[in-house]
């Protein structure tokens, strides 16, 4: 923060009366925002390292120069690093989409977690609280169990997209329900949002239970694995569908950091500071709904990242959402890509579900945080 | 008082509000001019906080009108009014590890478009010094004591209306600003309010301590059961009869031994009891 302050004072050394007006257009200020703290730059460097590691390591090893050469060749540039055709196809068809999916899903889940922790003014909130993921899970399970009969009919050609589509529809439907219930008395009441989310969570679990009861063995296996999460479903086509759904809502969040900071004081206090809290909450709910729904639709349930990433950032960098949101996004991506890397190398050639790893690492960590607090 | 002065203050005309069919407040009128500090006093549940919430725009008036600088409260855009009106809440929900400086900086939000500038940081520094917690600036808010938290929020609202707007008045609404503060800081807090008033701010404060109200306020609005029981200068309002009727307390009111023109209220005990505490009543009161 002091760094950017220094840059700004250097840029705007002119009179103090004009500084504010000029300052808002100064390029240094625009550039400085994402790098509010050097910690974010460090996190970004860690992310880059994890991405390169995750892209290169696996059954087929690909070195860094080879990675660069393969990507460059796609842009029509030939670099003097030899690589095999198999390496190229593994990188382009499997690893790269998988790592990119991890990047977006991890960032999306962590940002959603941070937003909800802010919305509920509770550092223990997580994206699951709104019921989006369980709503998505219910529809996903519905698609798995009823899939055979449905896919022979109208959805015959779309069976590949059927499951993610159902999951996304379920997530969206859930968020719409929560929103309408919470909105019933005119204004969005945070406590009602929370309680509606919990109720819908329970309802979805009941539905899932019922469907599991009706499922056959093969379907049960699919359901179990979907519930544990995996990045293995990543293809360029799925990325093309999911990434815009996750990235576009985030554009709504411009300038949300300071507003969220003010919201931490309380709804009324934020209003007194000139913030339209109703609009802010509505935006946050819709963004979380879309981001989590889209993410979960391809990867299945991945727990704990949305809870742990923002929490960890808050412990180290403080509660300022202007730092918290970008830093959580990067850390979330690092955690998911890292967990996936462990999942597919630890017991190779088999793959551990990513949800197992995030929960196995996340839960003890969470307990440690709880115990440390007192 | 000139007409422009009146127009630039807070005006509440015969306001009332109800919730779930129950009248919370009825027929309350108040005129807090710029430069004035007005105390709102009354027993618990009299509607003091409700009245302040109506002035703060949190609760809508079902009858009557409230205006700031002659402009009705509903016609003020949210951003505009937040630049000139600050509200200190009774208690705050903040439980995230923000630094004290960051909390105070939130007060500058209405004035910041992208990122705070040096002036904002200066103001926050000054506001923290003003309430005597400059040394705590880098401390984590959640580790503070109740009184220190209250002062942090006081610094936040001071920072919000620190600078006099080019053309217009400022308004400060305080809901029990002295709550949880030691005697010295109670006085500092109200002296600060007085100081702001002298620069043209209209201040309305809910207070429990009648003597603080007498010492620092130009007017006192007394509420009882949602109605206006009295309104006027401390000398006019703080009379044994009114205090007995409104608070149910026998009190002795005399001239302040040290401060001129200020009444001193000495409560004796609940009305009806002989209210002597440990002591025998000295002579006749």
XYZ file of C-alpha atoms in Angstrom:
659
model
C 0.000 0.000 0.000
C 2.855 2.368 0.820
C 4.512 1.499 -2.486
C 1.512 2.633 -4.470
C 1.192 5.709 -2.298
C 4.741 6.635 -3.150
C 4.169 6.114 -6.858
C 1.074 8.230 -6.667
C 2.710 11.100 -4.867
C 5.523 11.069 -7.410
C 3.080 11.076 -10.283
C 0.872 13.736 -8.769
C 3.353 16.070 -7.243
C 1.350 18.986 -8.630
C -0.927 21.027 -6.373
C -3.051 19.206 -3.840
C -6.310 20.718 -5.113
C -5.985 19.100 -8.513
C -4.452 15.906 -7.299
C -7.610 14.033 -6.644
C -9.153 14.779 -10.006
C -5.962 14.096 -11.945
C -5.050 11.176 -9.761
C -8.008 9.063 -10.758
C -6.824 9.013 -14.355
C -3.151 8.553 -13.676
C -1.939 5.323 -15.276
C 0.236 4.563 -12.283
C -2.859 4.348 -10.129
C -4.652 1.981 -12.472
C -1.609 -0.255 -12.696
C -1.025 -0.087 -8.992
C -4.406 -1.469 -7.937
C -3.733 -5.169 -8.600
C -0.354 -4.887 -6.898
C -1.554 -3.190 -3.761
C 0.760 -5.341 -1.753
C 3.958 -7.067 -2.758
C 2.418 -10.208 -1.282
C 0.081 -10.388 -4.259
C 3.033 -10.311 -6.639
C 4.649 -13.119 -4.648
C 1.424 -15.137 -4.750
C 1.211 -14.598 -8.502
C 4.769 -15.889 -8.872
C 3.866 -18.978 -6.831
C 0.845 -19.519 -9.067
C 3.024 -19.301 -12.179
C 5.407 -21.862 -10.694
C 2.583 -24.232 -9.759
C 1.042 -23.914 -13.215
C 4.330 -24.759 -14.924
C 4.884 -27.680 -12.554
C 1.361 -29.000 -13.039
C 1.586 -28.724 -16.813
C 4.958 -30.467 -16.957
C 4.645 -33.272 -14.392
C 2.778 -36.534 -14.903
C 3.019 -39.849 -16.712
C 4.512 -37.947 -19.635
C 7.130 -35.456 -18.459
C 7.403 -32.160 -20.343
C 10.234 -29.742 -19.606
C 9.802 -25.989 -19.407
C 11.551 -25.267 -22.750
C 9.387 -27.930 -24.356
C 6.237 -26.368 -22.920
C 7.271 -23.010 -24.335
C 8.171 -24.546 -27.675
C 4.861 -26.391 -27.983
C 2.805 -23.317 -27.134
C 4.944 -21.181 -29.432
C 4.432 -23.645 -32.273
C 0.671 -23.142 -31.915
C 1.277 -19.459 -32.519
C 3.329 -20.339 -35.611
C 6.735 -19.733 -34.033
C 9.337 -22.480 -34.218
C 11.722 -22.627 -31.286
C 14.847 -24.820 -31.206
C 13.611 -27.184 -28.489
C 12.825 -30.742 -29.535
C 9.619 -32.369 -28.291
C 7.667 -35.462 -29.177
C 4.225 -35.567 -30.748
C 2.928 -37.401 -27.685
C 4.123 -34.603 -25.434
C 2.365 -32.093 -27.625
C -0.941 -33.917 -27.572
C -0.778 -34.552 -23.816
C -0.037 -30.887 -23.166
C -2.620 -29.442 -25.513
C -5.453 -31.936 -25.072
C -5.130 -32.887 -21.398
C -2.806 -30.911 -19.182
C -3.389 -27.358 -20.331
C -7.211 -27.431 -20.242
C -7.059 -29.239 -16.938
C -4.736 -26.727 -15.317
C -6.709 -23.809 -16.758
C -9.929 -25.273 -15.400
C -8.253 -25.634 -12.013
C -7.135 -22.038 -12.233
C -10.584 -20.663 -12.921
C -12.471 -22.965 -10.568
C -9.997 -22.416 -7.739
C -10.059 -18.662 -8.173
C -13.843 -18.654 -8.518
C -14.449 -20.757 -5.411
C -12.032 -18.717 -3.320
C -13.490 -15.385 -4.438
C -17.001 -16.724 -3.790
C -15.937 -17.801 -0.324
C -14.437 -14.390 0.394
C -17.585 -12.654 -0.875
C -19.884 -14.790 1.253
C -17.714 -14.401 4.333
C -18.082 -10.684 3.777
C -21.793 -10.856 3.050
C -22.499 -12.859 6.196
C -19.864 -10.969 8.192
C -18.669 -14.345 9.290
C -15.194 -15.631 8.512
C -16.492 -19.211 8.605
C -18.909 -18.915 5.687
C -18.197 -20.921 2.543
C -19.669 -21.108 -0.967
C -21.681 -24.184 0.033
C -23.744 -22.088 2.454
C -25.970 -20.576 -0.196
C -27.028 -24.039 -1.273
C -25.690 -23.528 -4.796
C -23.397 -26.516 -4.751
C -25.938 -28.863 -3.210
C -28.601 -27.633 -5.623
C -26.165 -28.308 -8.427
C -25.355 -31.693 -6.913
C -29.023 -32.615 -6.718
C -29.561 -31.875 -10.386
C -26.311 -33.601 -11.310
C -27.399 -36.728 -9.461
C -30.793 -36.414 -11.094
C -29.067 -36.337 -14.485
C -26.935 -39.352 -13.575
C -29.827 -41.471 -12.340
C -32.403 -40.476 -14.895
C -29.744 -39.824 -17.551
C -30.173 -43.124 -19.412
C -33.853 -42.607 -20.007
C -33.511 -38.897 -20.772
C -30.512 -39.120 -23.094
C -32.366 -41.494 -25.394
C -34.951 -38.776 -25.926
C -34.566 -35.084 -26.530
C -31.088 -34.852 -25.052
C -29.624 -37.728 -27.071
C -27.036 -35.554 -28.793
C -26.100 -33.651 -25.690
C -25.252 -36.454 -23.312
C -21.720 -35.062 -23.016
C -23.072 -31.743 -21.834
C -26.073 -33.195 -20.018
C -24.451 -33.541 -16.600
C -22.753 -30.128 -16.428
C -25.804 -28.499 -17.899
C -28.074 -30.081 -15.295
C -25.674 -29.105 -12.512
C -25.491 -25.525 -13.667
C -29.272 -25.342 -14.008
C -29.606 -26.721 -10.474
C -27.164 -24.187 -9.070
C -28.940 -21.315 -10.816
C -32.344 -22.506 -9.687
C -31.121 -22.732 -6.096
C -29.691 -19.237 -6.092
C -32.925 -17.916 -7.581
C -34.914 -19.628 -4.796
C -32.650 -18.298 -2.052
C -32.818 -14.831 -3.543
C -36.599 -14.796 -3.857
C -37.104 -16.139 -0.337
C -34.716 -13.604 1.168
C -36.301 -10.817 -0.867
C -39.834 -11.638 0.248
C -40.020 -8.917 2.877
C -38.823 -6.225 0.541
C -35.160 -6.033 1.415
C -32.436 -8.643 1.339
C -31.949 -9.798 4.883
C -28.623 -11.493 5.493
C -29.936 -13.840 8.158
C -32.763 -14.968 5.884
C -30.325 -15.612 3.037
C -28.316 -17.833 5.357
C -31.344 -19.715 6.697
C -32.862 -20.151 3.237
C -29.522 -21.527 2.034
C -29.415 -24.003 4.923
C -32.996 -25.122 4.278
C -32.344 -25.628 0.582
C -29.139 -27.486 1.406
C -31.140 -29.890 3.534
C -33.815 -30.271 0.898
C -31.234 -31.012 -1.791
C -29.540 -33.589 0.446
C -32.879 -35.284 0.978
C -33.423 -35.373 -2.775
C -29.945 -36.749 -3.360
C -30.560 -39.418 -0.724
C -33.759 -40.440 -2.418
C -32.063 -40.682 -5.807
C -29.164 -42.667 -4.368
C -31.733 -45.063 -2.980
C -33.073 -45.511 -6.511
C -29.683 -45.673 -8.262
C -27.923 -48.788 -9.534
C -24.295 -49.655 -8.764
C -22.750 -47.946 -11.781
C -24.724 -44.802 -11.116
C -23.716 -44.855 -7.450
C -20.083 -44.909 -8.464
C -20.576 -41.932 -10.781
C -22.448 -40.034 -8.057
C -19.728 -40.713 -5.498
C -16.992 -39.525 -7.806
C -18.954 -36.456 -8.826
C -19.344 -35.577 -5.168
C -15.608 -35.821 -4.617
C -14.766 -33.533 -7.488
C -12.309 -33.863 -10.351
C -10.675 -31.713 -12.960
C -10.522 -34.656 -15.366
C -13.589 -33.419 -17.226
C -11.628 -30.488 -18.618
C -11.725 -30.061 -22.382
C -11.339 -26.956 -24.465
C -15.069 -27.084 -25.226
C -16.036 -27.219 -21.550
C -13.612 -24.397 -20.797
C -15.217 -22.350 -23.526
C -18.585 -22.732 -21.826
C -17.487 -22.376 -18.213
C -14.845 -19.680 -18.332
C -17.106 -16.897 -19.638
C -19.732 -17.876 -17.072
C -17.145 -17.502 -14.349
C -15.212 -14.504 -15.599
C -18.019 -12.258 -16.819
C -19.762 -12.047 -13.413
C -16.450 -11.056 -11.860
C -16.495 -7.929 -14.008
C -19.492 -6.841 -11.948
C -17.233 -6.745 -8.955
C -15.269 -3.704 -10.001
C -14.632 -1.512 -7.015
C -16.401 -3.956 -4.717
C -13.529 -4.178 -2.243
C -14.120 -0.869 -0.540
C -17.883 -1.377 -0.512
C -17.453 -4.764 1.131
C -15.121 -3.243 3.698
C -17.850 -0.777 4.600
C -20.454 -3.548 4.693
C -18.399 -5.181 7.459
C -19.540 -2.374 9.770
C -23.167 -3.383 9.281
C -25.863 -2.728 6.695
C -27.008 0.579 8.139
C -23.458 1.805 8.622
C -22.613 0.987 5.009
C -25.689 2.906 3.867
C -24.484 5.887 5.876
C -21.239 5.680 3.991
C -23.156 6.088 0.757
C -23.288 2.455 -0.312
C -26.341 0.881 -1.908
C -26.188 -2.267 0.210
C -29.210 -3.808 -1.482
C -27.551 -3.635 -4.873
C -24.245 -4.799 -3.424
C -25.820 -7.896 -1.846
C -27.824 -8.711 -4.949
C -24.700 -8.495 -7.091
C -22.743 -10.683 -4.712
C -25.407 -13.380 -4.547
C -25.793 -13.525 -8.306
C -22.052 -13.576 -8.889
C -21.514 -16.339 -6.337
C -24.411 -18.295 -7.827
C -23.041 -18.116 -11.358
C -19.402 -18.681 -10.466
C -19.992 -21.609 -8.126
C -22.696 -23.091 -10.351
C -20.496 -22.951 -13.437
C -17.448 -24.265 -11.629
C -19.199 -27.105 -9.878
C -20.975 -28.131 -13.070
C -17.707 -29.295 -14.645
C -15.661 -30.331 -11.634
C -18.234 -31.649 -9.188
C -18.025 -30.708 -5.536
C -14.683 -29.405 -4.322
C -14.800 -28.496 -0.666
C -12.750 -26.315 1.644
C -10.933 -24.174 -0.909
C -13.603 -21.491 -0.718
C -13.330 -21.488 3.052
C -9.628 -21.865 3.571
C -8.155 -19.619 0.870
C -9.771 -16.354 2.011
C -9.230 -17.262 5.627
C -5.550 -17.857 5.084
C -5.205 -14.571 3.231
C -7.018 -12.727 6.005
C -4.678 -14.201 8.606
C -1.592 -13.050 6.748
C -2.549 -9.930 4.788
C -5.421 -8.541 6.873
C -9.107 -8.095 6.205
C -9.042 -5.344 3.552
C -11.131 -6.791 0.726
C -9.228 -4.836 -1.888
C -6.299 -7.120 -1.133
C -8.300 -10.077 0.108
C -10.271 -10.707 -3.085
C -7.391 -10.822 -5.596
C -5.104 -12.628 -3.167
C -7.793 -15.241 -2.397
C -8.358 -15.789 -6.115
C -4.681 -16.525 -6.703
C -4.345 -18.687 -3.605
C -7.495 -20.628 -4.512
C -6.063 -21.354 -7.958
C -2.760 -22.445 -6.407
C -4.542 -24.777 -3.975
C -6.741 -26.430 -6.598
C -3.964 -26.868 -9.160
C -1.658 -28.126 -6.410
C -4.259 -30.551 -5.055
C -4.953 -31.851 -8.555
C -1.232 -32.329 -9.175
C -0.948 -34.378 -5.990
C -4.138 -36.264 -6.816
C -2.963 -37.476 -10.184
C 0.678 -38.208 -9.271
C 0.470 -39.634 -5.728
C -1.082 -42.954 -6.661
C -0.357 -42.915 -10.425
C -1.590 -44.354 -12.713
C -4.788 -44.119 -10.626
C -6.170 -40.712 -9.637
C -7.275 -39.523 -6.216
C -10.386 -37.343 -6.345
C -9.456 -33.723 -5.768
C -12.156 -33.273 -3.117
C -10.410 -35.910 -1.004
C -7.177 -33.971 -1.073
C -8.665 -30.528 -0.433
C -10.697 -31.901 2.460
C -7.830 -33.988 3.850
C -5.593 -30.929 3.893
C -8.302 -28.363 4.489
C -10.141 -29.903 7.424
C -7.143 -30.336 9.752
C -5.996 -26.870 8.786
C -9.403 -25.503 9.598
C -9.410 -27.226 12.977
C -5.972 -25.833 13.674
C -7.294 -22.339 12.939
C -10.241 -22.888 15.253
C -8.037 -24.118 18.083
C -5.502 -21.365 17.573
C -8.181 -18.724 17.847
C -8.778 -19.266 21.558
C -31.084 33.560 13.944
C -31.061 34.251 10.252
C -33.307 32.320 7.941
C -30.374 30.819 6.024
C -29.088 29.427 9.279
C -32.382 27.732 9.983
C -32.676 26.372 6.505
C -29.238 24.821 6.647
C -29.918 22.654 9.681
C -31.867 19.502 10.415
C -35.622 19.979 10.573
C -38.053 17.358 11.781
C -41.682 18.373 11.609
C -44.175 16.400 13.600
C -42.603 13.085 12.625
C -43.924 9.713 13.613
C -43.295 6.093 12.763
C -44.883 2.770 13.478
C -43.805 -0.863 13.312
C -46.137 -3.860 13.213
C -49.136 -1.700 14.047
C -47.486 -0.216 17.113
C -46.699 3.491 17.169
C -43.069 3.955 18.064
C -42.874 7.684 17.723
C -45.467 10.374 17.216
C -45.509 14.115 16.708
C -41.847 14.833 17.362
C -40.542 18.135 16.048
C -36.985 19.341 16.202
C -34.985 22.095 14.641
C -31.241 21.588 14.919
C -29.525 24.500 13.249
C -25.987 24.424 11.970
C -23.787 25.300 14.873
C -26.102 23.714 17.402
C -25.679 20.598 19.483
C -28.984 19.000 20.413
C -29.331 16.217 22.964
C -32.092 13.640 22.792
C -32.815 12.243 26.235
C -35.484 10.017 27.707
C -35.947 6.757 29.565
C -35.230 3.376 27.938
C -37.649 2.616 25.130
C -38.753 6.234 24.762
C -37.851 6.225 21.070
C -34.531 8.079 21.190
C -32.685 5.663 18.931
C -35.748 5.345 16.699
C -35.770 9.101 16.255
C -32.071 9.121 15.442
C -32.592 6.263 12.968
C -35.235 8.333 11.241
C -32.832 11.249 10.977
C -30.240 8.804 9.651
C -32.655 7.576 6.998
C -32.661 4.015 8.319
C -36.303 4.188 9.240
C -38.939 5.892 7.168
C -41.242 8.461 8.748
C -44.866 7.379 8.408
C -45.976 10.908 9.222
C -44.284 14.298 9.170
C -41.211 15.354 7.250
C -37.503 15.400 7.920
C -35.244 17.656 5.939
C -31.593 18.552 5.791
C -30.820 22.065 4.594
C -34.461 22.468 3.653
C -34.329 19.458 1.327
C -36.422 16.477 2.252
C -34.460 13.434 3.378
C -35.829 11.208 0.618
C -34.694 13.623 -2.077
C -31.050 13.446 -1.096
C -29.043 11.047 -3.253
C -27.357 8.449 -1.091
C -23.842 9.495 -2.102
C -24.460 13.197 -1.602
C -25.833 12.896 1.898
C -23.108 10.489 2.963
C -20.583 13.198 2.135
C -22.102 15.639 4.613
C -23.864 13.479 7.204
C -22.129 10.999 9.497
C -23.845 8.616 11.882
C -22.278 6.970 14.909
C -24.175 3.756 15.686
C -24.835 2.458 19.165
C -22.819 -0.666 18.559
C -21.080 -2.111 15.559
C -20.957 -5.620 14.167
C -17.352 -5.429 12.994
C -15.533 -8.667 13.821
C -12.921 -8.887 11.100
C -9.247 -8.196 11.758
C -9.168 -4.682 10.294
C -6.592 -2.267 11.574
C -7.838 0.757 13.498
C -6.546 3.005 10.723
C -8.467 0.971 8.130
C -11.706 1.270 10.106
C -11.300 5.023 10.357
C -10.470 5.147 6.640
C -13.878 3.632 5.900
C -15.254 7.000 6.953
C -13.559 8.492 3.930
C -15.362 6.091 1.548
C -17.948 8.631 0.353
C -15.139 10.919 -0.780
C -12.937 8.335 -2.489
C -13.443 7.317 -6.089
C -10.705 4.776 -6.686
C -8.077 4.782 -4.029
C -7.394 6.948 -1.021
C -5.026 9.863 -1.497
C -2.611 11.497 0.893
C -5.240 13.943 2.119
C -7.484 11.065 3.173
C -4.638 9.530 5.133
C -3.904 12.875 6.764
C -7.521 13.273 7.793
C -7.663 9.773 9.256
C -4.466 10.453 11.199
C -5.899 13.688 12.565
C -9.242 12.108 13.437
C -7.509 9.309 15.342
C -5.400 11.842 17.230
C -8.510 13.844 17.988
C -10.140 10.976 19.855
C -6.852 10.023 21.458
C -6.124 6.721 19.753
C -3.408 7.823 17.330
C -1.027 5.361 18.965
C -3.407 2.485 18.245
C -3.590 3.203 14.491
C -1.847 -0.028 13.470
C -3.547 -2.186 16.094
C -6.097 -4.792 15.105
C -9.622 -3.552 15.810
C -10.756 -6.876 17.242
C -8.136 -6.684 20.006
C -9.386 -3.329 21.307
C -11.409 -2.697 24.447
C -15.020 -1.536 24.208
C -14.146 2.105 24.823
C -11.328 2.023 22.285
C -13.658 0.512 19.705
C -16.202 3.229 20.353
C -13.529 5.861 19.865
C -12.395 4.179 16.653
C -15.899 4.598 15.288
C -15.977 8.157 16.543
C -12.790 8.786 14.575
C -14.444 7.153 11.557
C -17.449 9.479 11.612
C -15.216 12.487 12.246
C -13.117 11.540 9.217
C -16.291 11.253 7.166
C -17.253 14.891 7.661
C -13.825 16.289 8.449
C -13.766 18.804 5.644
C -16.347 21.498 5.310
C -18.142 21.086 1.997
C -17.878 24.006 -0.417
C -21.511 25.029 -0.210
C -23.403 23.465 2.576
C -23.588 22.284 6.096
C -22.528 19.087 7.804
C -24.580 16.883 10.069
C -23.483 14.578 12.827
C -25.812 12.062 14.441
C -24.501 10.316 17.529
C -26.273 7.440 19.219
C -24.920 7.325 22.742
C -21.438 8.551 21.847
C -20.291 8.377 25.464
C -21.342 4.770 25.963
C -18.482 2.754 27.388
C -16.111 5.717 27.626
C -14.358 6.813 30.790
C -15.186 10.274 32.166
C -12.280 11.987 30.468
C -13.164 10.565 27.053
C -16.855 11.310 27.525
C -15.924 14.942 27.781
C -13.426 14.803 24.917
C -16.052 13.220 22.690
C -18.611 15.911 23.405
C -16.017 18.682 23.214
C -15.217 17.396 19.742
C -18.897 17.534 18.838
C -19.030 21.083 20.181
C -15.990 21.990 18.115
C -17.573 20.619 14.957
C -20.707 22.567 15.751
C -18.700 25.762 16.036
C -17.543 25.120 12.459
C -21.140 24.926 11.278
C -22.179 21.326 11.924
C -25.605 20.436 13.227
C -25.146 17.760 15.894
C -27.876 15.556 17.326
C -26.780 13.177 20.072
C -28.672 10.616 22.113
C -27.371 10.951 25.651
C -28.183 9.349 28.959
C -26.260 11.654 31.222
C -28.381 14.765 31.816
C -25.417 16.736 33.116
C -23.384 16.051 29.984
C -26.410 17.157 27.975
C -26.712 20.316 30.073
C -23.056 21.130 29.737
C -22.544 20.553 26.016
C -25.896 20.993 24.316
C -27.800 24.063 23.192
C -31.121 22.277 23.237
C -32.506 19.165 24.813
C -35.300 17.120 23.306
C -37.002 14.965 25.919
C -38.908 11.916 24.726
C -41.266 9.783 26.705
C -43.157 6.796 25.333
C -42.640 7.947 21.764
C -43.858 11.461 22.353
C -42.146 14.753 22.781
C -42.223 15.593 26.502
C -40.160 18.762 26.342
C -37.884 20.704 24.050
C -35.744 23.698 24.855
C -32.599 24.988 26.464
C -31.123 22.905 29.294
C -32.281 25.453 31.853
C -35.811 25.310 30.545
C -36.007 21.548 30.253
C -34.015 20.209 33.174
C -36.498 20.927 35.952
C -37.337 18.604 38.834
C -40.974 18.362 37.672
C -40.090 17.285 34.121
C -37.424 14.882 35.348
C -39.923 13.296 37.748
C -42.619 12.991 35.082
C -40.362 11.614 32.374
C -37.787 9.534 34.231
C -39.655 8.829 37.446
C -36.722 10.162 39.402
C -36.626 12.733 42.168
C -33.840 15.132 41.397
C -32.357 18.245 42.836
C -31.475 20.859 40.205
C -29.181 23.709 41.090
C -26.882 26.118 39.314
C -23.564 24.527 38.388
C -21.047 25.627 41.000
C -18.305 26.250 38.436
C -19.944 26.715 35.044
C -22.165 29.680 34.435
C -25.698 29.250 33.089
C -25.574 25.497 33.333
C -27.975 23.563 35.546
C -26.653 20.703 37.625
C -28.913 17.711 38.101
C -28.401 15.609 41.191
C -30.704 12.594 41.195
C -31.901 11.623 44.651
C -33.713 8.399 43.921
C -36.613 6.776 42.156
C -39.816 8.770 42.613
C -41.981 7.327 45.385
C -39.128 5.639 47.206
C -37.471 7.657 49.891
C -34.325 7.227 47.819
C -31.718 7.828 50.437
C -29.280 5.117 49.505
C -26.864 4.603 52.338
C -27.200 8.123 53.664
C -29.662 9.970 55.802
C -31.108 12.887 53.875
C -29.117 15.958 54.773
C -31.373 18.713 56.001
C -34.157 19.403 53.528
C -33.329 19.123 49.879
